[in-house]
XYZ file of C-alpha atoms in Angstrom:
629
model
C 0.000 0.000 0.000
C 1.315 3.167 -0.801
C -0.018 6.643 1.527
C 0.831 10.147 0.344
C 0.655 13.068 2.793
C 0.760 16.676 3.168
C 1.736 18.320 6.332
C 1.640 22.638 7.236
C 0.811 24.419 9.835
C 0.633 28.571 9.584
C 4.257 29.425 10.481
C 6.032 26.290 8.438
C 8.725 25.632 11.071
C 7.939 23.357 13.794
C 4.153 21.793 13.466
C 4.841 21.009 9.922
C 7.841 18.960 10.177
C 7.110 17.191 13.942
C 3.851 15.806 11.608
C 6.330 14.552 8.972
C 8.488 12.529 11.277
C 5.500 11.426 13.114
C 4.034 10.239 9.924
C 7.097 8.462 8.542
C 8.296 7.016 11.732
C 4.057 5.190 12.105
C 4.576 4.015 8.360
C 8.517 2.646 8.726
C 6.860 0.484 11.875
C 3.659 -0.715 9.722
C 6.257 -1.783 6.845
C 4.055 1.012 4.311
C 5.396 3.401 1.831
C 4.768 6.757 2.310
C 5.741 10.158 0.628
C 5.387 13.511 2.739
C 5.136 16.491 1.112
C 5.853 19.950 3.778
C 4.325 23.048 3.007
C 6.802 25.037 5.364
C 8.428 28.604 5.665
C 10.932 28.070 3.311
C 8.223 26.841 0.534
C 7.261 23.528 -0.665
C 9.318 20.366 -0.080
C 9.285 16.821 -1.662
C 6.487 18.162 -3.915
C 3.602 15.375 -4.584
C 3.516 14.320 -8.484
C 0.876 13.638 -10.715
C 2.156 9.920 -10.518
C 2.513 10.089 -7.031
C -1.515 10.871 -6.207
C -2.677 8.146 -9.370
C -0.551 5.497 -7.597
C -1.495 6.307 -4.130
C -4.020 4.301 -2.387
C -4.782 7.434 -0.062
C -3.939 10.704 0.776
C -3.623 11.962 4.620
C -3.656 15.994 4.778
C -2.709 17.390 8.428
C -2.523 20.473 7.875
C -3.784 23.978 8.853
C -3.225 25.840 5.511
C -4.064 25.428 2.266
C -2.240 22.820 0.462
C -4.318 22.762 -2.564
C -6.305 19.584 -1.487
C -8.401 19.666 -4.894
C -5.889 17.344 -6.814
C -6.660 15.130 -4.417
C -10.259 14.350 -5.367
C -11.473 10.950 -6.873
C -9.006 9.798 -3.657
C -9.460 8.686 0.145
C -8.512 11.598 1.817
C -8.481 11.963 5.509
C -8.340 15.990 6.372
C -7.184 16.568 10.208
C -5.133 19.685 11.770
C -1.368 19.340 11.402
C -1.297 18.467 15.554
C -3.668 15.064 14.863
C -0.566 14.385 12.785
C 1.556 14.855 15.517
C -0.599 13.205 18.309
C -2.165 9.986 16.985
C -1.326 9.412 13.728
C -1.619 5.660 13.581
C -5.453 5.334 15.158
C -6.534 8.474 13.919
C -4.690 8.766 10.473
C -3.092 5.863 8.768
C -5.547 3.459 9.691
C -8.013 5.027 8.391
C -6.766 5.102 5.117
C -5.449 1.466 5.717
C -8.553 -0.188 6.543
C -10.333 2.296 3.723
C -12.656 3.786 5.852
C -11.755 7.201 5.054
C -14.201 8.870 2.814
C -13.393 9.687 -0.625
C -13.198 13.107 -1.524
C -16.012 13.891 -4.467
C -14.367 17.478 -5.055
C -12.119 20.288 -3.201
C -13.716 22.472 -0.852
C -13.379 26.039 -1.781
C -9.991 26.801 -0.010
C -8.385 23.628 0.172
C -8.985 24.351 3.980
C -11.101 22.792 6.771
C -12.987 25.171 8.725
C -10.893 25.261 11.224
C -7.732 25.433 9.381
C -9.011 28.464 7.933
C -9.779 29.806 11.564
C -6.524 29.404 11.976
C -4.760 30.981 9.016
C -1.665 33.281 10.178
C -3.140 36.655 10.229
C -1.042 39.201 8.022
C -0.643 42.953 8.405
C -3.459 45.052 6.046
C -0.713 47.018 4.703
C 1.325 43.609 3.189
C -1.588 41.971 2.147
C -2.746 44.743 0.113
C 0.572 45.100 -1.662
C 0.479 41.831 -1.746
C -3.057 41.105 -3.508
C -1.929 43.736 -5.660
C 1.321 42.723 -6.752
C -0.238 39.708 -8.171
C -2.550 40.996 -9.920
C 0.452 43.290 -11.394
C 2.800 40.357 -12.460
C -0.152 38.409 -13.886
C -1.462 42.069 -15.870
C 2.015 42.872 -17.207
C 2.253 40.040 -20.108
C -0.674 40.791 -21.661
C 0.372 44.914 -21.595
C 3.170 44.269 -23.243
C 1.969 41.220 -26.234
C -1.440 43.173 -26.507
C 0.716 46.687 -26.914
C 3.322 45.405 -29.145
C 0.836 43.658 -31.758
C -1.309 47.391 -31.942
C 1.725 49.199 -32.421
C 3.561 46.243 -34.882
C -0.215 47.270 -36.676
C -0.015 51.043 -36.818
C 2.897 50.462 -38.681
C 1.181 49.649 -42.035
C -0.654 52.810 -41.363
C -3.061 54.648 -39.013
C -6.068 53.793 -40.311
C -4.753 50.033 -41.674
C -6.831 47.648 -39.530
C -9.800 49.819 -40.351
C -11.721 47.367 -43.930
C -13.476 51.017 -44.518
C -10.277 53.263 -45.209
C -7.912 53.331 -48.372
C -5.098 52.094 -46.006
C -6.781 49.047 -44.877
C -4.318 45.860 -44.743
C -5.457 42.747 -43.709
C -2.061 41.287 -41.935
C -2.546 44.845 -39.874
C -6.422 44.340 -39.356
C -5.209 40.932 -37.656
C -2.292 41.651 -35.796
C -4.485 44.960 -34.163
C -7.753 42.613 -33.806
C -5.543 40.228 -31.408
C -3.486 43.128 -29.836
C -7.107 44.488 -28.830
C -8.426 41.426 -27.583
C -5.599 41.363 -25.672
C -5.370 44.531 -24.398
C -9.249 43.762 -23.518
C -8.235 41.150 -20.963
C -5.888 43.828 -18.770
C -8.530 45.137 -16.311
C -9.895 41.544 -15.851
C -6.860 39.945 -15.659
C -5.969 42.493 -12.434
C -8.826 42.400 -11.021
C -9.199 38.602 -11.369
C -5.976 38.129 -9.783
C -5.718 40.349 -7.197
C -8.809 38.895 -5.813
C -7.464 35.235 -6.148
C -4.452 35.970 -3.984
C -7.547 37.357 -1.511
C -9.700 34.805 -1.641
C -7.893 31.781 -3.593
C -9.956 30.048 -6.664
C -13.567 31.404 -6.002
C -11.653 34.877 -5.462
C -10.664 33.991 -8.803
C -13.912 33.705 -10.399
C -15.753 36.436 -8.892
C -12.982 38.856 -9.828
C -12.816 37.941 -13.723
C -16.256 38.977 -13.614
C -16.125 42.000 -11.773
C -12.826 42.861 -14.140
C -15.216 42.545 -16.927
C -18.320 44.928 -15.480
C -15.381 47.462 -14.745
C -13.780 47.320 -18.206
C -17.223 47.660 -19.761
C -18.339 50.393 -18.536
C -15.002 52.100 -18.703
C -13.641 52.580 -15.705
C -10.014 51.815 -16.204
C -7.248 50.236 -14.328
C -8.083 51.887 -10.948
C -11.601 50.337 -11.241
C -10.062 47.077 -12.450
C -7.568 47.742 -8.655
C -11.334 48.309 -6.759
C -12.913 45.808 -8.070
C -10.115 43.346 -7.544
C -10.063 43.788 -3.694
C -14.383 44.001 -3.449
C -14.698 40.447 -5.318
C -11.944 39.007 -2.702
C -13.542 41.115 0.555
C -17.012 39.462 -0.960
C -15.740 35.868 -0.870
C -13.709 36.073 2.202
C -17.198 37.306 3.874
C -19.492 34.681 1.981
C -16.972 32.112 3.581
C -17.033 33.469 6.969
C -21.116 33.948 6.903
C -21.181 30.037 5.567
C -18.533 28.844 7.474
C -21.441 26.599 9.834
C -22.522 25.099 7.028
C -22.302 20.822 7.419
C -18.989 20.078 5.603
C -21.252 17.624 3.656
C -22.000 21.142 1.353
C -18.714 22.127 0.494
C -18.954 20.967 -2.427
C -22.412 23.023 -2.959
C -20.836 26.094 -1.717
C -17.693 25.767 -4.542
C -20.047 25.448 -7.279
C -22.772 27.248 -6.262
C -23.174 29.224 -3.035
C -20.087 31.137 -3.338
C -20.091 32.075 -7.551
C -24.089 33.085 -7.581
C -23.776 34.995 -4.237
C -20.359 36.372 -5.504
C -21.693 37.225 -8.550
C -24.721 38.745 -7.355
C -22.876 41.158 -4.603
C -19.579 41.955 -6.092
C -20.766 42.561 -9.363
C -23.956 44.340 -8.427
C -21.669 46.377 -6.457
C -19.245 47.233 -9.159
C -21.986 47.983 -11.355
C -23.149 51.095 -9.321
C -19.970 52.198 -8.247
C -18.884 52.300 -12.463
C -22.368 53.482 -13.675
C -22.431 57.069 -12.418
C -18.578 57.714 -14.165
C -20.668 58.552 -17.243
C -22.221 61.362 -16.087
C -19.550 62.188 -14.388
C -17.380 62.025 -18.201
C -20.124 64.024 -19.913
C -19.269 66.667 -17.661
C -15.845 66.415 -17.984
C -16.066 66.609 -21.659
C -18.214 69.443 -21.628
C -16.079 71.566 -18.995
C -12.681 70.831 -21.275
C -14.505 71.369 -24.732
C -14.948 74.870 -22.990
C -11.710 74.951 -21.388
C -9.526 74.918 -24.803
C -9.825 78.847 -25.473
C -8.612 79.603 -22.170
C -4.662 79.804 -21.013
C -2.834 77.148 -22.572
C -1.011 76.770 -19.359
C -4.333 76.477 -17.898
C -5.203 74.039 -19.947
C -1.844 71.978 -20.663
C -2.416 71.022 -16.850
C -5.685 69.983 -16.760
C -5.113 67.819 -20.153
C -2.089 66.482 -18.713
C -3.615 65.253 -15.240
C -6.447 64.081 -16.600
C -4.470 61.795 -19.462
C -2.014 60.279 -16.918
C -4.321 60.040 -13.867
C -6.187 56.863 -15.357
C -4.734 55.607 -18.225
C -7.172 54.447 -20.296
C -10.254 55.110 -17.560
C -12.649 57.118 -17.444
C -10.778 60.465 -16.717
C -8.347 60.015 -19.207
C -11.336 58.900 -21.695
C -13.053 62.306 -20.820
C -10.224 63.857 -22.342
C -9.386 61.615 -25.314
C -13.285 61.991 -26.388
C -13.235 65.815 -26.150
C -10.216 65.521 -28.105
C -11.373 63.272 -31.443
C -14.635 65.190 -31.163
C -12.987 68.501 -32.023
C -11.000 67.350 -34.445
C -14.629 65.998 -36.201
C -15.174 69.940 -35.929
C -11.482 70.988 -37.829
C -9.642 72.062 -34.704
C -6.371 69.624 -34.169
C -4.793 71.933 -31.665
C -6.765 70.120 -28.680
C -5.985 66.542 -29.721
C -2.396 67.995 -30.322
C -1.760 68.057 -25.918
C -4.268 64.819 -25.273
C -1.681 63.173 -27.842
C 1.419 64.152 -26.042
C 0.072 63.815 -22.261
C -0.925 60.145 -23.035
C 2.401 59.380 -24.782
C 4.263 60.539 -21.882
C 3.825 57.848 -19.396
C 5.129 54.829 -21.501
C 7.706 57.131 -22.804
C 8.556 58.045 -18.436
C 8.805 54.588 -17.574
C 11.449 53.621 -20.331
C 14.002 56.476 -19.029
C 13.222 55.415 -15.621
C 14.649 52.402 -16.104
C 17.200 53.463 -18.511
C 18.036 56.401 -16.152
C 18.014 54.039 -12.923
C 18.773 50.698 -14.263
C 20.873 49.710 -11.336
C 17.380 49.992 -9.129
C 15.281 48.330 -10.938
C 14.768 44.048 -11.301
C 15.259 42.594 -15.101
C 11.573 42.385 -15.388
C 11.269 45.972 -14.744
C 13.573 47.202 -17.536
C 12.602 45.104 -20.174
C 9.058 46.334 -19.321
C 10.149 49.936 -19.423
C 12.239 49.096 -22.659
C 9.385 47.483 -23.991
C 7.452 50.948 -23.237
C 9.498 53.228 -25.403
C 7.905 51.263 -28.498
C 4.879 51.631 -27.399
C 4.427 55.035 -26.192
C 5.926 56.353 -29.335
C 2.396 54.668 -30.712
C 0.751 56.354 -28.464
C -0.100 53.509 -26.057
C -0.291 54.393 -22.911
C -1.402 51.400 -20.586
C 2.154 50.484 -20.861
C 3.073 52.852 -17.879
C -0.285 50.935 -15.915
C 2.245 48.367 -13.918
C 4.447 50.733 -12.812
C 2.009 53.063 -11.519
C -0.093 49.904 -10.239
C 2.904 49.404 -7.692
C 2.482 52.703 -6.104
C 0.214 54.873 -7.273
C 0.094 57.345 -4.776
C 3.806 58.386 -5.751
C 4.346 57.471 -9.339
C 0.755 58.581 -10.826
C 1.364 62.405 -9.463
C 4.995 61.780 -11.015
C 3.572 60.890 -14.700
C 0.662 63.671 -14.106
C 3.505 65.678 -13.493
C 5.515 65.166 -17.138
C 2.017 65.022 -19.005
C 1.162 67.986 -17.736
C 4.428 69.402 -18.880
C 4.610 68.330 -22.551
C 0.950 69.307 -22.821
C 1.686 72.999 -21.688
C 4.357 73.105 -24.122
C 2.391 71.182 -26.938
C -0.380 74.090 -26.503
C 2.116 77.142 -26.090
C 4.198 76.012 -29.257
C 0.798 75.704 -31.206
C 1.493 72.163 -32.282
C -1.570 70.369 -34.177
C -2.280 66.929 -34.708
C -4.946 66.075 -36.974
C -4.764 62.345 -36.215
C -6.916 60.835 -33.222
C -3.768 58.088 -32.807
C -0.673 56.825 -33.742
C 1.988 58.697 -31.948
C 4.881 59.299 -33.574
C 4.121 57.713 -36.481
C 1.694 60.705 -37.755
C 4.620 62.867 -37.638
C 4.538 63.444 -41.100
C 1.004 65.354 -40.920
C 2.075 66.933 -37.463
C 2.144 71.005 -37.643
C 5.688 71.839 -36.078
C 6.559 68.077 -35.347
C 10.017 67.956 -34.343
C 8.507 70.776 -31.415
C 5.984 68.296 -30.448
C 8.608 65.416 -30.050
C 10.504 67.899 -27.741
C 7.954 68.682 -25.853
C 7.158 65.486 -25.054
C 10.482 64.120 -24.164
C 11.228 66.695 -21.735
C 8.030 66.027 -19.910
C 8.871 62.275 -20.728
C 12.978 62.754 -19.005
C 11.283 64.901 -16.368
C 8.969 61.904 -14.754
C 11.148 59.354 -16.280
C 14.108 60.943 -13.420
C 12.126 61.303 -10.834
C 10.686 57.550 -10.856
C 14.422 57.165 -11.161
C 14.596 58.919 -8.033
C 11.923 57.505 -5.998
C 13.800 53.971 -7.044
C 16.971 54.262 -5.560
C 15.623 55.404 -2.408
C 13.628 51.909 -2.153
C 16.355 50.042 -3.513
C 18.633 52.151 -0.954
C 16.441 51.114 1.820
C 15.828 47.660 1.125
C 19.870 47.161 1.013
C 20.399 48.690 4.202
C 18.374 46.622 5.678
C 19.884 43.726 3.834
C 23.380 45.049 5.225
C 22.111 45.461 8.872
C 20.676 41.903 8.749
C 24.012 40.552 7.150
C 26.206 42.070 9.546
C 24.066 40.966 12.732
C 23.061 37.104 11.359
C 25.700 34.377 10.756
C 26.152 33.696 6.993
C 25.923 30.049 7.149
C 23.713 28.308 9.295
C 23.952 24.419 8.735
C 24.139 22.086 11.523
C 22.458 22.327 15.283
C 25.617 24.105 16.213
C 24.658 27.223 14.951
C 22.073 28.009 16.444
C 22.259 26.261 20.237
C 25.121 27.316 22.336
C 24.962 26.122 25.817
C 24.961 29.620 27.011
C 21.659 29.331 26.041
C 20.573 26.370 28.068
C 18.460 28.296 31.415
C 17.237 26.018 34.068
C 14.358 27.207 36.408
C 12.865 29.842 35.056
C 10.248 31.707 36.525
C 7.042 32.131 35.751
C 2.942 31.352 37.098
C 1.794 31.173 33.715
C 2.134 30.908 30.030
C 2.885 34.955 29.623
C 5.094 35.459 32.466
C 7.668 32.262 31.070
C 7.290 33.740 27.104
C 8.340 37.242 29.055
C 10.949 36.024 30.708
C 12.467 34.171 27.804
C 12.487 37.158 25.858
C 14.452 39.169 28.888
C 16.978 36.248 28.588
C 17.097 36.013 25.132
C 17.846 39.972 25.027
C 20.074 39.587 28.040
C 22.364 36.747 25.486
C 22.490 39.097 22.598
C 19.902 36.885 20.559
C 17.102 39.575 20.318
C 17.178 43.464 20.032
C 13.779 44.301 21.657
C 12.270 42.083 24.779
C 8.481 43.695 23.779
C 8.824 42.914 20.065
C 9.681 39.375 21.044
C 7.361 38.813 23.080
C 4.566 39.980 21.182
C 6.080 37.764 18.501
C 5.449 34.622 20.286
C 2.014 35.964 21.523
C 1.197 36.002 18.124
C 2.146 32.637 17.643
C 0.414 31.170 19.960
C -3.278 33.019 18.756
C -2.851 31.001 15.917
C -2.687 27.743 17.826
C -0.869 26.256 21.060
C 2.494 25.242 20.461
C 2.177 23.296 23.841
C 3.201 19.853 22.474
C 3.118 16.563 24.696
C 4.988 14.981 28.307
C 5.312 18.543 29.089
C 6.941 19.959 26.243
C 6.179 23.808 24.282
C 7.567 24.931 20.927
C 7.270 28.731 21.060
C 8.957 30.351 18.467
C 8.951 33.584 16.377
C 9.897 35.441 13.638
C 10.639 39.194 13.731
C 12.878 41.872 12.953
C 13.825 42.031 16.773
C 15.975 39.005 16.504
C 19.372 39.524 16.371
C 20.452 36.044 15.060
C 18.837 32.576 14.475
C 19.317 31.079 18.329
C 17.454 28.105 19.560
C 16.712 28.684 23.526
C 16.298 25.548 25.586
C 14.342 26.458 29.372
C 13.407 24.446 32.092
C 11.001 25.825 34.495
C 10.772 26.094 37.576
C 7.438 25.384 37.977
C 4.740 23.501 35.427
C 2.564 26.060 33.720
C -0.285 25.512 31.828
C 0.288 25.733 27.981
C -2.622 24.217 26.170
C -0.733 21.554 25.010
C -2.462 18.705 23.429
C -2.524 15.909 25.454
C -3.605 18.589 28.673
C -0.422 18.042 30.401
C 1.359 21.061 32.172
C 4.889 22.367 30.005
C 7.874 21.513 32.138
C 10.409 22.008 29.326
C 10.472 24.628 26.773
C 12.532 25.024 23.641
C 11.981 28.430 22.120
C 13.338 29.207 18.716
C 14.324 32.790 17.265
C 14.425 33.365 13.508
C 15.469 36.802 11.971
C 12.779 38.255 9.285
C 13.879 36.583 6.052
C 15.571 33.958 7.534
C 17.070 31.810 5.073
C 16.248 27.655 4.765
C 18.970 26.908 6.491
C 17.847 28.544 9.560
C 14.467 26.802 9.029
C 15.646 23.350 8.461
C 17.914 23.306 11.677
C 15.001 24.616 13.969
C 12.668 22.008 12.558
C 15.602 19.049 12.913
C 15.089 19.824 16.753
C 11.221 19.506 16.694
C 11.548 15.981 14.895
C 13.153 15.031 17.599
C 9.985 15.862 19.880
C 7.854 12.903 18.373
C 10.710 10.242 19.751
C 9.881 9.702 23.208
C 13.390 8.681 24.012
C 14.902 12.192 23.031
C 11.707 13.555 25.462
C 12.614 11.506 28.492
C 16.634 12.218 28.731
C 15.261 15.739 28.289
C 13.447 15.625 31.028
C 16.004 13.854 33.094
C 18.512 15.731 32.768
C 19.663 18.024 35.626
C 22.446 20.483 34.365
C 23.060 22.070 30.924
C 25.720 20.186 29.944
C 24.156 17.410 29.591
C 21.190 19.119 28.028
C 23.614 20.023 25.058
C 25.115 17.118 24.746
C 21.773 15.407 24.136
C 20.999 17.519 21.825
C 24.175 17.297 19.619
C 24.786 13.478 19.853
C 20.506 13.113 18.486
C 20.945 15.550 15.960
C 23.982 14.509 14.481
């Protein structure tokens, strides 16, 4: 018979791997083959193959995160928190598979998670969860920018008007290369939206928010409706969840396929729908107040144009002002459409000498993107600039508002006109004073394109300083138990009446040995811990640990108390022994692997009982170098 497993717990570095061992060591004694796959800090570990779930004769999940349990269905799967694994994983667990009495699983439920595991799922700040659900939405948006982009400009080339069957210009390699460039480009909103809500909500986050995507790209409301809509679909299916969360597990497979899409649907997209309708009043208005604005100051005017090009990108501010624009040229005046050309150019343009002008700051991805963007803002497409400002809009939109603004004031002081509704630079040729309209636009262009430079290196600056401070204050190479145990930081008797007090005084000691930086950061740390489950093991045995950027170096703390203290542990008996482990933010797999070593060794009860018998920290140490090597 051969079992597959999947063990995780919230943090990935104790839980996870104590279920591993617990679950190997119970199959090595029953003579059974069994593959464990560990969904821990440092990622995914003996991954489970395609071959591996068809050959298996059932699957044993103890975990308390989601480890994608849909591939799993069609098998026997038995579902339990990651401490059953730990606990009783030969009556509870692999007998059950076994003797085949655990139930077959029809479908996934709509995490992956039991209810409880999702009770339990490690709480994140707001602030890094937003980024985030928006960075993925970013890095998922930014292929089909650039294909879409590339094929409409590759299509201008054969002429402005070339995809169009109706004009003289009309080609039809053109008409196909722009038809596929504009499906494409159609798929951007959704595509963010879709995927900022999955990393929200997970599949049905998914589903709701390529729906939502499309009710904000129909009615226009641009990539800032597309980032709105992203984060209502996945705040709509984290709350159906929560509201059906009492629901017999026996519906789980109702609430995947049904429950959670229609209800989805019905809120998040109603919603979207009346938060995107009233924009087109809102436009008319817009359209009407510039189509008045254009015999006033150019300067006046420049700005307005400018802001209201970059601010959007492709929504429904920028539209306001690209409508008014082709509408007056209808009417014979190109001097209007002459500033919404060059403010909508600018962006793309900004983003190419950013990274051209800051290439050191910037990742690989980044400058090909920006590179990318210098093709197609000179066609005068602008949603090319829409990842960059995605990232961090409240700095780089006012940035690229800035340098539209700019080559619009110029473009309207110089007098430049520009019969053509599109096509950048490539309706030069019928461009009154053209080579003036190229300059203004690359000095607004070099003028946002420096100061995203700018803003850059001063996060690239900051993230390496705090790359420096953490190499200069945590050993390079953590390997072997060694590293992270001296026997200076062995403490027998600690005080303490309860839980709190003995995670206090820990983190006084721990400060005390030059492990941690900040005794209140600590022990907040392992308060935090502990909300998302006990780390109270059995025979008297806790596993606090944490994760912050108060710790100093990796440092594994072994404490025996001087008193038993109640710790929630799971087989109810008071923690006499405590082993608490400190990892620095970032910590590297190394650090991980070594910390978890020592909780393997907690599911041996040999290992437990020397532990507990021993009287002096010398002895302590030497246990726990002669087990783990």
């Amino acid at each position: 018979m051969k079992i597959i497993a999947v063990t995780g717990c919230p943090t990935g570095i104790a839980h996870t791997f104590m279920a591993k061992e617990a679950l190997e060591e119970e199959a090595k004694k029953q003579g059974l083959t069994i593959k464990v796959e560990t969904h821990g800090q440092e990622g995914v570990q003996n991954e489970l193959t395609a071959t591996d779930i068809a050959e298996a004769d059932g699957v044993i999940i103890a975990a308390d995160k989601d480890v994608h349990a849909e591939r799993f269905a069609g098998k026997r799967v038995i579902n339990v928190p990651v401490t059953r694994g730990i606990k009783d994983p030969a009556a509870a667990l692999i007998a059950a598979i076994v003797n085949q009495t655990a139930p077959i699983m029809p479908g996934a439920s709509i995490t992956g998670e039991s209810q409880q595991s999702a009770e339990k799922r490690p709480k994140k700040s707001i602030g890094h969860g937003i980024y985030v659900a928006l960075m993925n939405g970013v890095s998922h948006m930014l292929p089909i920018v650039v294909a879409g982009g590339v094929m409409i400009a590759i299509s201008f080339m054969f002429g402005i008007y070339s995809a169009d069957s109706k004009s003289e210009e009309f080609n039809q390699f053109a008409f196909y290369l722009n038809s596929i460039g504009g499906l494409a480009m159609s798929l951007m909103v959704p595509i963010l939206t879709a995927y900022i809500a999955e990393a929200i909500a997970k599949r049905p986050g998914l589903i709701i928010g390529f729906i939502v995507g499309m009710i904000a790209y129909t009615n226009e409301t641009g990539f800032l409706g597309g980032i709105v809509g992203g984060f209502l679909a996945g705040y709509v299916v984290l709350g159906l969840q929560y509201a059906l969360r009492k629901l017999p597990p026996a519906l789980n497979g109702l609430k995947a396929i049904f429950l959670y899409p229609v209800l989805g649907i019905f809120i998040a997209g109603l919603t979207m729908w009346f938060l995107s309708a009233p924009m087109e009043a809102i436009n008319q208005g817009m359209m009407s107040f510039l189509a008045g604005l254009q015999n006033t100051n150019p300067l006046i005017l420049g700005i307005v144009v400018g802001m209201m090009c970059a601010f959007d990108m492709g929504g429904p501010v920028n539209k306001a002002a690209y409508v008014t624009g082709t509408a007056l040229l209808a009417q014979g005046n190109f001097y209007f459409m002459a500033g919404v050309s060059a403010a909508c150019i600018v962006p793309p343009l900004a983003t190419g000498f950013a990274v051209l002008f800051g290439r050191k700051y910037y990742n690989q991805s980044d400058k090909s993107a920006g590179y990318v963007n210098f093709l197609l803002g000179s066609t005068h497409i602008t949603e090319g600039a829409i990842p960059f400002a995605a990232r961090n809009p409240l700095i780089i939109l006012p940035i690229l508002m800035l340098g539209s603004s700019i080559a619009a004031v110029l473009t309207y002081m110089m007098h430049v006109q520009v019969p053509a509704p599109h096509g950048g630079f490539i309706v030069l040729p019928i461009v009154t004073h053209g080579a003036l309209w190229v300059m203004a636009i690359v000095i607004g262009s070099v003028v946002s394109g420096i100061l995203m430079a700018i803003n850059q290196k001063r996060i690239f600056t900051k993230e390496k300083i705090t790359t420096e401070n953490a190499t200069v204050t945590t050993p390079q190479t953590v390997s072997t138990i060694q590293d992270v145990l001296q026997k200076e930081n062995i403490s027998l008797a600690v005080q303490g009446s309860n839980k709190d007090e003995v995670l206090q005084n820990i983190a006084a000691i721990a400060k005390e040995k030059g492990i941690i930086s900040d005794t209140a950061a600590t022990y907040h740390g392992f308060l935090k811990r502990e909300q998302q489950g006990s780390t109270g093991m059995e025979q008297g045995i806790a596993i606090p640990h944490t994760e912050n950027n108060a710790v100093i170096r990796p440092a594994l703390m072994v404490v025996t108390l001087a008193r038993s203290v109640d710790w929630d542990s799971l087989d109810g008996q008071p923690t006499t022994h405590v082993l608490a482990m400190f990892i620095p933010t970032g910590g590297s797999s190394n650090h991980l692997n070594v910390l978890s070593d020592v909780a393997k060794l907690l599911v041996h009860d040999d290992f437990i009982t020397e532990l507990k018998t021993a009287t002096d920290t010398t002895t302590i140490y030497n246990l726990f170098q002669n087990k783990v090597n």
